Tab-separated table of C-alpha atoms and ligand atoms in Angstrom:
chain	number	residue	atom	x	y	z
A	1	UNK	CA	-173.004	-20.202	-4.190
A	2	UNK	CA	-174.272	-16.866	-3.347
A	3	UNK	CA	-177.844	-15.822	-3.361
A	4	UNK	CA	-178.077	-12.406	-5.901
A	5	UNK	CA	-180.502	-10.155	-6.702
A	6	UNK	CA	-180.462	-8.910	-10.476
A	7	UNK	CA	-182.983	-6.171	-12.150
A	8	UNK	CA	-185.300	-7.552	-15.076
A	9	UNK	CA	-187.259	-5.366	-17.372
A	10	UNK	CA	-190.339	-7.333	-19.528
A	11	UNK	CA	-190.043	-4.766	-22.664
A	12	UNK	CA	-193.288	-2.579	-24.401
A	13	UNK	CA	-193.005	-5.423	-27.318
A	14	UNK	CA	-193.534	-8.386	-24.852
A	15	UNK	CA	-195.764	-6.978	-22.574
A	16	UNK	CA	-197.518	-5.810	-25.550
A	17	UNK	CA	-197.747	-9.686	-26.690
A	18	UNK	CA	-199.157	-10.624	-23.451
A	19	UNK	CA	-196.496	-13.204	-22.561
A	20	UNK	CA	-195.575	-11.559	-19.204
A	21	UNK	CA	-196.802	-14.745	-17.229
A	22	UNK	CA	-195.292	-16.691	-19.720
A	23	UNK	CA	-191.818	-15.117	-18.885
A	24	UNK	CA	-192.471	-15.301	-15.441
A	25	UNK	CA	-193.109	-18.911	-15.423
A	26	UNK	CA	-189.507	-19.293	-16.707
A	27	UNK	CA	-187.803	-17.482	-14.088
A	28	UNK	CA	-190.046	-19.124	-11.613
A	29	UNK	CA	-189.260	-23.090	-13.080
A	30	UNK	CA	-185.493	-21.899	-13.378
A	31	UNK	CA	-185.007	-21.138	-9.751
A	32	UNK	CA	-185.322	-17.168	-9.629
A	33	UNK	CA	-187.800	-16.036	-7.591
A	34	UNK	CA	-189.825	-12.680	-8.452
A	35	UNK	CA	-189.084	-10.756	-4.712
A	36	UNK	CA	-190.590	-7.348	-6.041
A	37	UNK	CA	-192.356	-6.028	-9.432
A	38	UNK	CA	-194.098	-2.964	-10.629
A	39	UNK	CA	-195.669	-1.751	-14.257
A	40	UNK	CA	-194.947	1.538	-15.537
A	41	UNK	CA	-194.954	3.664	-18.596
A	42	UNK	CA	-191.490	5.266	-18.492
A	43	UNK	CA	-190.566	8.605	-19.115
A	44	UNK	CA	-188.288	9.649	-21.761
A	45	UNK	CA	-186.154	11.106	-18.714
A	46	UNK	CA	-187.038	7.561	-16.991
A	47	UNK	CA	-185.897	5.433	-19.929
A	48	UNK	CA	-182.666	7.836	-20.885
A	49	UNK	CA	-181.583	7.697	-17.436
A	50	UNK	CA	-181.531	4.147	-17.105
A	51	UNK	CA	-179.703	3.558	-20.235
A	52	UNK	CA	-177.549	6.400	-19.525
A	53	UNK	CA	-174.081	4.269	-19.630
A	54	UNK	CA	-175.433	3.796	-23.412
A	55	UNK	CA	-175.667	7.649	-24.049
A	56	UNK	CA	-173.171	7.667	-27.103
A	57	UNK	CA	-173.974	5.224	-28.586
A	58	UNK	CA	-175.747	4.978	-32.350
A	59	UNK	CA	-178.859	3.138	-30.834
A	60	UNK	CA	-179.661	5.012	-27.938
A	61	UNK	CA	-182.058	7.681	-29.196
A	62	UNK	CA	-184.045	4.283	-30.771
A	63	UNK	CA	-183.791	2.166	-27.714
A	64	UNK	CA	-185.127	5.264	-25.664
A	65	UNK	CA	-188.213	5.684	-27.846
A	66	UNK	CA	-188.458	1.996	-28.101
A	67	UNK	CA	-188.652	1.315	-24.064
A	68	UNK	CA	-191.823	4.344	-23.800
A	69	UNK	CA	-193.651	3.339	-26.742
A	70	UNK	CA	-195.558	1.342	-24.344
A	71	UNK	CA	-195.373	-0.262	-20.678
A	72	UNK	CA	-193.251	-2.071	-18.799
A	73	UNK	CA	-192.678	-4.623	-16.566
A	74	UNK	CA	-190.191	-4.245	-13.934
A	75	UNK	CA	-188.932	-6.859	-11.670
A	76	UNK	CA	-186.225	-7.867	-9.045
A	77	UNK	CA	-185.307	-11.693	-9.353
A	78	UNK	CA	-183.531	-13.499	-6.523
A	79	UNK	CA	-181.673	-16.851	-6.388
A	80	UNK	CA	-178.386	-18.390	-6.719
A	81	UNK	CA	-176.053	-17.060	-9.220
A	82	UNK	CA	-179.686	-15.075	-10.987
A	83	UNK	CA	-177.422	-12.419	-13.172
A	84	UNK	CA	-175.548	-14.822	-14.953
A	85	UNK	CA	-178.989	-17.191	-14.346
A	86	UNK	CA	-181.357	-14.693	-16.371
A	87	UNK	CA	-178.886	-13.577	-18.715
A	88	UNK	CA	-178.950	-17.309	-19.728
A	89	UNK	CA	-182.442	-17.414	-20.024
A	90	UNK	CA	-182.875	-13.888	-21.703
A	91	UNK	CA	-180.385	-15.066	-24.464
A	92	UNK	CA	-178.219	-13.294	-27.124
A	93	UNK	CA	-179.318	-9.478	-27.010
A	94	UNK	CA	-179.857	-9.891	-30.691
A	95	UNK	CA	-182.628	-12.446	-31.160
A	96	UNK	CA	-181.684	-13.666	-34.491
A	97	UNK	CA	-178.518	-14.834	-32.254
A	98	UNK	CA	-180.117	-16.265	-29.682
A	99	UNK	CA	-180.050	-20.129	-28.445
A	100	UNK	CA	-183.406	-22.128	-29.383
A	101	UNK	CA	-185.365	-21.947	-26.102
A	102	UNK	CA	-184.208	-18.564	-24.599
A	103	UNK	CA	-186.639	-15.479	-24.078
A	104	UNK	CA	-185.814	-13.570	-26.616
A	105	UNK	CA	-185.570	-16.610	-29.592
A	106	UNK	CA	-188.940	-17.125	-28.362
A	107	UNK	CA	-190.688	-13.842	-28.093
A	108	UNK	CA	-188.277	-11.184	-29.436
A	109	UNK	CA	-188.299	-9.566	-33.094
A	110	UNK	CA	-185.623	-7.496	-33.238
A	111	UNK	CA	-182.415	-6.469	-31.242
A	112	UNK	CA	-184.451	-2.994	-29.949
A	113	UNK	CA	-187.437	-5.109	-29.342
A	114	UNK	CA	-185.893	-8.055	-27.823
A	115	UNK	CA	-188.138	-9.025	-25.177
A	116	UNK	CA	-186.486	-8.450	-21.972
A	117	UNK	CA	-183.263	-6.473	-20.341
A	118	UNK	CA	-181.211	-8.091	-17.505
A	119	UNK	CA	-178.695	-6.189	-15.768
A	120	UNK	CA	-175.267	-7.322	-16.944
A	121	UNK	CA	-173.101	-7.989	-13.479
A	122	UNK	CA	-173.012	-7.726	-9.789
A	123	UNK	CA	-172.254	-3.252	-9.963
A	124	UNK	CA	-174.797	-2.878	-12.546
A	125	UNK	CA	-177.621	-4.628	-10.700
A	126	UNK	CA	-177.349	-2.854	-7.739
A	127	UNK	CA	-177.419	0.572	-9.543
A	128	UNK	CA	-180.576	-0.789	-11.490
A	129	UNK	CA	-182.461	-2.184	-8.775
A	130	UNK	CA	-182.125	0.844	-6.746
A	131	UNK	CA	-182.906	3.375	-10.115
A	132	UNK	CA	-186.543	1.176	-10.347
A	133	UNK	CA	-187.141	0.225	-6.842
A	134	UNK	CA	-185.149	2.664	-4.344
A	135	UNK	CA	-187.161	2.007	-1.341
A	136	UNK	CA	-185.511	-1.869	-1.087
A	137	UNK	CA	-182.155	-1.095	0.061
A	138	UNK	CA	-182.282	-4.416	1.726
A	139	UNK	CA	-181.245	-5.641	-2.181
A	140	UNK	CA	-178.375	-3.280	-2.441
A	141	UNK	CA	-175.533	-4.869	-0.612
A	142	UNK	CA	-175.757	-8.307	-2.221
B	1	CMP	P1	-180.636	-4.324	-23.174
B	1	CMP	O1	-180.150	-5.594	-22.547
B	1	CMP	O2	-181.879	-3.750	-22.658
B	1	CMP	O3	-179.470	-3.233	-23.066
B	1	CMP	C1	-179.309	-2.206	-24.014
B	1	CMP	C2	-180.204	-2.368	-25.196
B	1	CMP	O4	-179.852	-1.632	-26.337
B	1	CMP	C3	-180.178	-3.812	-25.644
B	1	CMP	O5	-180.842	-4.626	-24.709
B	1	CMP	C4	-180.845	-3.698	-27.009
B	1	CMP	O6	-182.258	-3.750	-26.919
B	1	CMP	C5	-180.460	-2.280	-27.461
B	1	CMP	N1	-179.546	-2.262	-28.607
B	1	CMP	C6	-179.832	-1.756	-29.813
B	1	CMP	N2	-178.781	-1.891	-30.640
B	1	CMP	C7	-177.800	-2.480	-29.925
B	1	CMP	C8	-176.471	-2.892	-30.227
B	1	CMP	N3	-175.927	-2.709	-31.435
B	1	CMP	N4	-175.752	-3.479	-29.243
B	1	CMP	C9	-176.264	-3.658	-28.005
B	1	CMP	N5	-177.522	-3.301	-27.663
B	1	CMP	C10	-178.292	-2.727	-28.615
């Protein structure tokens, strides 16, 4: 098993809620350990660029307004296997489809609004942790 680094994003709607502790004690208990984390209001340019592989699509002017309507929490989580790890805790990107006990079936509303992002593989994560957190290119290679 390899150790990995993925990117994790606590959305405006749950930090909004005031469940970010509660969402970290999840990755903590599941093995993913919280090796850097910063708050921010993003940008329109911020949030755009980050979700820029999502440009076409229908949702993207929403999900861009969505992820500044208030701030964020941004984290990098470490452990064995943590993409495909938080993905499994994060749940179904569309809460109403999401397994009992996941993130997102227990904080999220709606699929804009869905608690948390997670990058989605090995490539993406090492493009997202360096877009939030370029100064740890210790995280890049693995
Ligand atoms: P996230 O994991 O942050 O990645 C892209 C986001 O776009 C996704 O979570 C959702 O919040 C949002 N989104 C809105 N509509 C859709 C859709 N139809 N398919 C995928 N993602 C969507």
């Amino acid at each position: 098993m390899t150790v990995e680094h993925t990117l994790s994003i606590i959305k405006p709607d749950a930090v909004a809620k005031n469940v970010i502790g509660k969402i970290y004690s999840r990755f903590e208990t599941n093995g993913l350990k919280i090796v850097a984390s910063r708050m921010a209001w993003l940008s329109e340019q911020e949030a755009g660029g980050f979700y820029v592989v999502h440009k076409e699509r229908p949702f993207f002017k929403d999900l861009v307004q969505f992820m500044i309507s208030g701030p964020v929490m941004i984290q990098v989580l470490e452990g064995e296997n943590s993409i495909a790890k938080n993905r499994e805790l994060m749940g179904a990107t569309d809460p109403k489809k999401a397994e009992a006990g996941t993130i997102r079936a227990d904080f999220a509303e709606s699929i804009d609004a869905n608690a948390v992002h997670g990058s989605d593989g090995p490539d993406t994560a090492k493009v997202e942790i360096a877009y939030f957190f370029p100064e740890l290119s210790v995280f890049r290679g693995r």
